[in-house]
Amino acid sequence: MAAVTGDSVTSAVAVDLAETSVRWLNAELHNPTASRYRVLAPRGAHAIAAGLRGEVTVDVYGHAGYYCAGMNDGGTVTVHGSVGVGVAENMMSGTVRVRGDASQSAGATGHGGLLVVEGNASMRCGISMKGIDIVVGGDVGAMSAFMAQAGRLVVCGDAGDGLGDSIYEARLYVRGAVKTLGADCVEKPLLPRHREELAGLLAAAGLDHDPAEFRRYGSARTLYHFAAHNSAAY
Amino acid sequence: MTSEHSAFGLRPSATFDAATIAGIQRAARTGVYHIRGGGAKRRVPHFDDLLLLGAGMSRYPLEGYRERCDTDVVLGTRNARFPLHLDIPVTIAGMSFGALSAQAKEALGRGASEVGTSTTTGDGGMTREERGQSKHLVYQYLPSRYGMNPADLRKADAIEVVLGQGAKPGGGGMLLGQKISDRVATMRTLPPGIDQRSACRHPDWTGPDDLAIKILELREITDWEKPVYVKVGAARTYYDVKLAVAAGADVVVVDGMQGGTAATQEVFIEHVGIPVLAAIPQAVRALRELDVHRKVQLIVSGGVRTGADVAKALALGADAVAIGTAALIALGDNDPRHAAAYADLGSAPGCYDDYQDGRDPAGITTQDPELAARLDPVEGGRRVANYLRVLTMEAQTLARACGKSHLLHLEPEDLVALTVEAAAMARVPLAGTSWVPGGEW
Amino acid sequence: MCGIVGLHLRDPKLFPRLGVLLETMLCQVAERGPDSAGVAVYGDRRRCPDGHAAVSVLDTRPGLAEAVGEQLPGVSDVLVTTAGDTSVVAAPVSPAELVSAVRAAAPGAVVVSSGTDLTVYKGTGNPRELARTYDLAGASGWQGLAHTRMATESAVTAQGCHPFSVGEDQCLVHNGSFANHATIRGQLRALGVHFDSDNDSEVGARFVAARLAQGDDLDKALRLLCERFDGFYTLLATTGDGFAVVRDAIACKPAIIAETESWVAMASEFRALAGLPGVEGARIYEPEPERVYAWQR
């Protein structure tokens, strides 16, 4: 445990990845001996805090690599920096917050929990999302919410090409411009219950935008049954 | 064509044969390509085109039943803390709950467990029935990630990252709405009754360099306990196997073009991929060149039916085989006793392949509760176990005849080919000659 | 299927540190391509002095300097530095003259780069060790790139390594896999283009070189590449004064760009950028699909 020292200021256990392996860190986090951890010098390492189960709080100081907080199930992870591909992929529950930007496939296939990206998220944000809530403070890249099945994606900036392509029942809220909508994704009215839902998500993310500034998008449900006249969309 | 036709001198076209004509007519009528289940139906070079060289004067056979011929195999020895120890080298391939009924999944688990081998989930998550009844359960990790969750991942005995399958290398999936029951829909987080599409690429990685990082994540989540398999459809097998190893696979699964599917375009099933016979030597060559043959284990599938197929696959260098279609047949698929019901569906025993349709009279490839209830999981499990035992005993019989005290001691030198094609693909000599067509690699 | 890093320095004060920075970046993507690696440096005057041309060649035979000297009457200072599988030959002549002289002096040897600024090293083995073999840390210059390779369909050889440098002072590195390179290879061959390897990425490099030779700039050449090539790719292409990045329409293969007043850098993963000076204040972003990002010296 050479690299692990009690931190009197925050009462969190500090793990310095310059001296300790990610493998050791994750083994510790899977059977935690403390409730709070500070991860130092991540320097883009992969799978940091992957597979958390139950309530444990992890603060990562610096940039994380691929699959940070992957399959999180109950943990609270904050990255004080940016993250690589697939942050919080397949999250079940808990909260993951990225202070910087997120690379591709943020929150991919997530079933639950809340992912907040304070900066921008690049392509395929929320791809195949299955119930997760994702709030992005900035923009999202192309093909975001591709085949999104359930959950909510909130984009406070702009969305790139092909938003919501082949979307199922997920709800998308975008404050800025949408470059293009994907196949079967259409704008839908922002009803009072949607504003209420959006207000709740923004509040959970700590953002104070007016829900009325957003537009809502979802599935036209024309691809739900295979048909020859849709062949161009498959 | 009937004999009546030929008596009148009528001549059907070999190019436009009856099935082709029916296909054109069907396309013109519906405007949609033909989606069906099962594997390639055309004849391709296969294990039947190989023969084993039994012992004679130059080699000594082992006595049946009395002299040992072991059958166990260990899978996933490269990185995992808990490799899989199987009693027989015949496993059950991945087939989803959704494609199959819960009863069928349970029966496969029961059958596999009874003889000490593994069964595999599919594109739809892990059911409690199959986990409960499976001693060794391989959890598939697919592009759709339907039902994927870390709790089930930790319950699995191995993880199989699926890039593709033999019926459709490079293709995604399509489960038609009639099979999306409430339970299937809930497990997949989809509205019931809609046609469900599965992507052809994973959502958060593409290519072996990024797969290496994905495998690392899966190992981290499961504390490096479980073997990680990588499954590919047989196509560019030599390269794919090398890259699977480079990405960190503990086990590589290669599924030949005869491998089945629950629902895929007919044109895809019949025209993409290579036969398992051609794929195995490529895979083995890749493993040997990397010096990991028998260290990274090779499972092959696609048209394995008999103990002879098992023995030949192992002789070519596989560590184990997987069966899918054959296991369904053991459960009662295409059974003549359903002839009348098949006829009602426009099919016949031996031809039924409408697994996509959900009206399977045998109650296997369906989510209809009444149909599914026709399959008793306990009885089905017994049949699967019987069949697996026969496969194993048959393979042992052949291995003993070749003088082997373990099925895995079979080797390519025990094989010859009946046809030039099979000799070229399997890289073994044409029977009675020392000629391996195609020359050195 | 690979790891890419590239660094384009704007601040001359950093030029002496180019090799050190590049080596740090390279080591961070070693796992992405453990088979083999290649490095390109622009402006390493140890190996390509001012007023000289440099030719990198996969040949380490002794007496190469003398043999090349014999092909260049009147030229006294032929400099040969060898590291691993690669020799860099430098002489105060034009790059074309030097290439001819090297080919005559070392028949059958594979020329992997030529120019007045560029030196390239390629080899099989662990990228970290290769960087030491090349003494990359000792290199200075204004631009460089490196590539670690997980070979897809072509052989693991020094020849198959990236970068592919097929025009004077040009380089191209690739992460991904082209899906129609055989057709384009055939078309280029029909135009008289010669290929050194069976690598799909070489086809991309030859295509870009052919466009540049026709007068296109890097931006236009890469936009045309996007039109003609199927497949998945992140490309970094460099010339004597340019540095450009492009990804395919689907953009699955990773890429990240960071820019400060002192430098522009790109890499497959952020961790390769983490050690750059001033990265905390850099503008960091991922290149969008089919958009060419180009910088000029």
PDB file of C-alpha atoms in Angstrom, chain A residues 43-46 63-66 82-85 101-104 122-124 142 179, chain C residues 24 28 32 247 249-254 268-271 274-275 284 286-289:
ATOM      1  CA  ARG A  43      -2.491  10.330 -17.292  1.00  0.00           C
ATOM      2  CA  GLY A  44      -5.011   8.772 -19.647  1.00  0.00           C
ATOM      3  CA  ALA A  45      -4.904   5.257 -18.194  1.00  0.00           C
ATOM      4  CA  HIS A  46      -7.744   2.938 -19.211  1.00  0.00           C
ATOM      5  CA  HIS A  63      -7.404  12.968 -17.670  1.00  0.00           C
ATOM      6  CA  ALA A  64      -8.680   9.395 -17.856  1.00  0.00           C
ATOM      7  CA  GLY A  65      -8.453   6.997 -20.804  1.00  0.00           C
ATOM      8  CA  TYR A  66     -11.011   4.572 -22.249  1.00  0.00           C
ATOM      9  CA  SER A  82     -11.290  14.808 -19.717  1.00  0.00           C
ATOM     10  CA  VAL A  83     -12.035  11.195 -20.522  1.00  0.00           C
ATOM     11  CA  GLY A  84     -11.389   8.849 -23.417  1.00  0.00           C
ATOM     12  CA  VAL A  85     -13.741   6.527 -25.278  1.00  0.00           C
ATOM     13  CA  ASP A 101     -14.659  16.762 -22.422  1.00  0.00           C
ATOM     14  CA  ALA A 102     -15.607  13.189 -23.256  1.00  0.00           C
ATOM     15  CA  SER A 103     -14.435  11.200 -26.258  1.00  0.00           C
ATOM     16  CA  GLN A 104     -16.595   8.894 -28.360  1.00  0.00           C
ATOM     17  CA  SER A 122     -17.714  13.718 -29.254  1.00  0.00           C
ATOM     18  CA  MET A 123     -19.313  11.227 -31.643  1.00  0.00           C
ATOM     19  CA  ARG A 124     -21.756   8.500 -30.700  1.00  0.00           C
ATOM     20  CA  ALA A 142     -22.185  13.001 -34.994  1.00  0.00           C
ATOM     21  CA  LYS A 179     -26.871  19.662 -37.739  1.00  0.00           C
TER      22      LYS A 179
ATOM     23  CA  THR C  24       7.389  10.018 -24.615  1.00  0.00           C
ATOM     24  CA  GLN C  28       2.228   5.820 -24.588  1.00  0.00           C
ATOM     25  CA  ARG C  32      -1.741  -0.254 -29.535  1.00  0.00           C
ATOM     26  CA  ARG C 247     -10.632  10.560 -40.482  1.00  0.00           C
ATOM     27  CA  ALA C 249     -16.853   9.243 -42.541  1.00  0.00           C
ATOM     28  CA  ILE C 250     -17.646   6.910 -39.664  1.00  0.00           C
ATOM     29  CA  ALA C 251     -14.603   7.912 -37.630  1.00  0.00           C
ATOM     30  CA  CYS C 252     -14.408   4.891 -35.357  1.00  0.00           C
ATOM     31  CA  LYS C 253     -10.642   4.884 -35.145  1.00  0.00           C
ATOM     32  CA  PRO C 254      -9.597   7.252 -32.414  1.00  0.00           C
ATOM     33  CA  SER C 268      -4.604   8.031 -31.040  1.00  0.00           C
ATOM     34  CA  GLU C 269      -5.189   8.551 -27.354  1.00  0.00           C
ATOM     35  CA  PHE C 270      -4.957  11.407 -24.914  1.00  0.00           C
ATOM     36  CA  ARG C 271      -2.376   9.658 -22.772  1.00  0.00           C
ATOM     37  CA  ALA C 274      -0.326  14.049 -21.379  1.00  0.00           C
ATOM     38  CA  GLY C 275       3.390  14.757 -21.105  1.00  0.00           C
ATOM     39  CA  ILE C 284      -8.002  19.684 -27.153  1.00  0.00           C
ATOM     40  CA  GLU C 286     -11.361  15.255 -31.709  1.00  0.00           C
ATOM     41  CA  PRO C 287     -11.274  15.691 -35.479  1.00  0.00           C
ATOM     42  CA  GLU C 288     -14.669  15.424 -37.115  1.00  0.00           C
ATOM     43  CA  PRO C 289     -15.342  12.839 -39.818  1.00  0.00           C
TER      44      PRO C 289
END
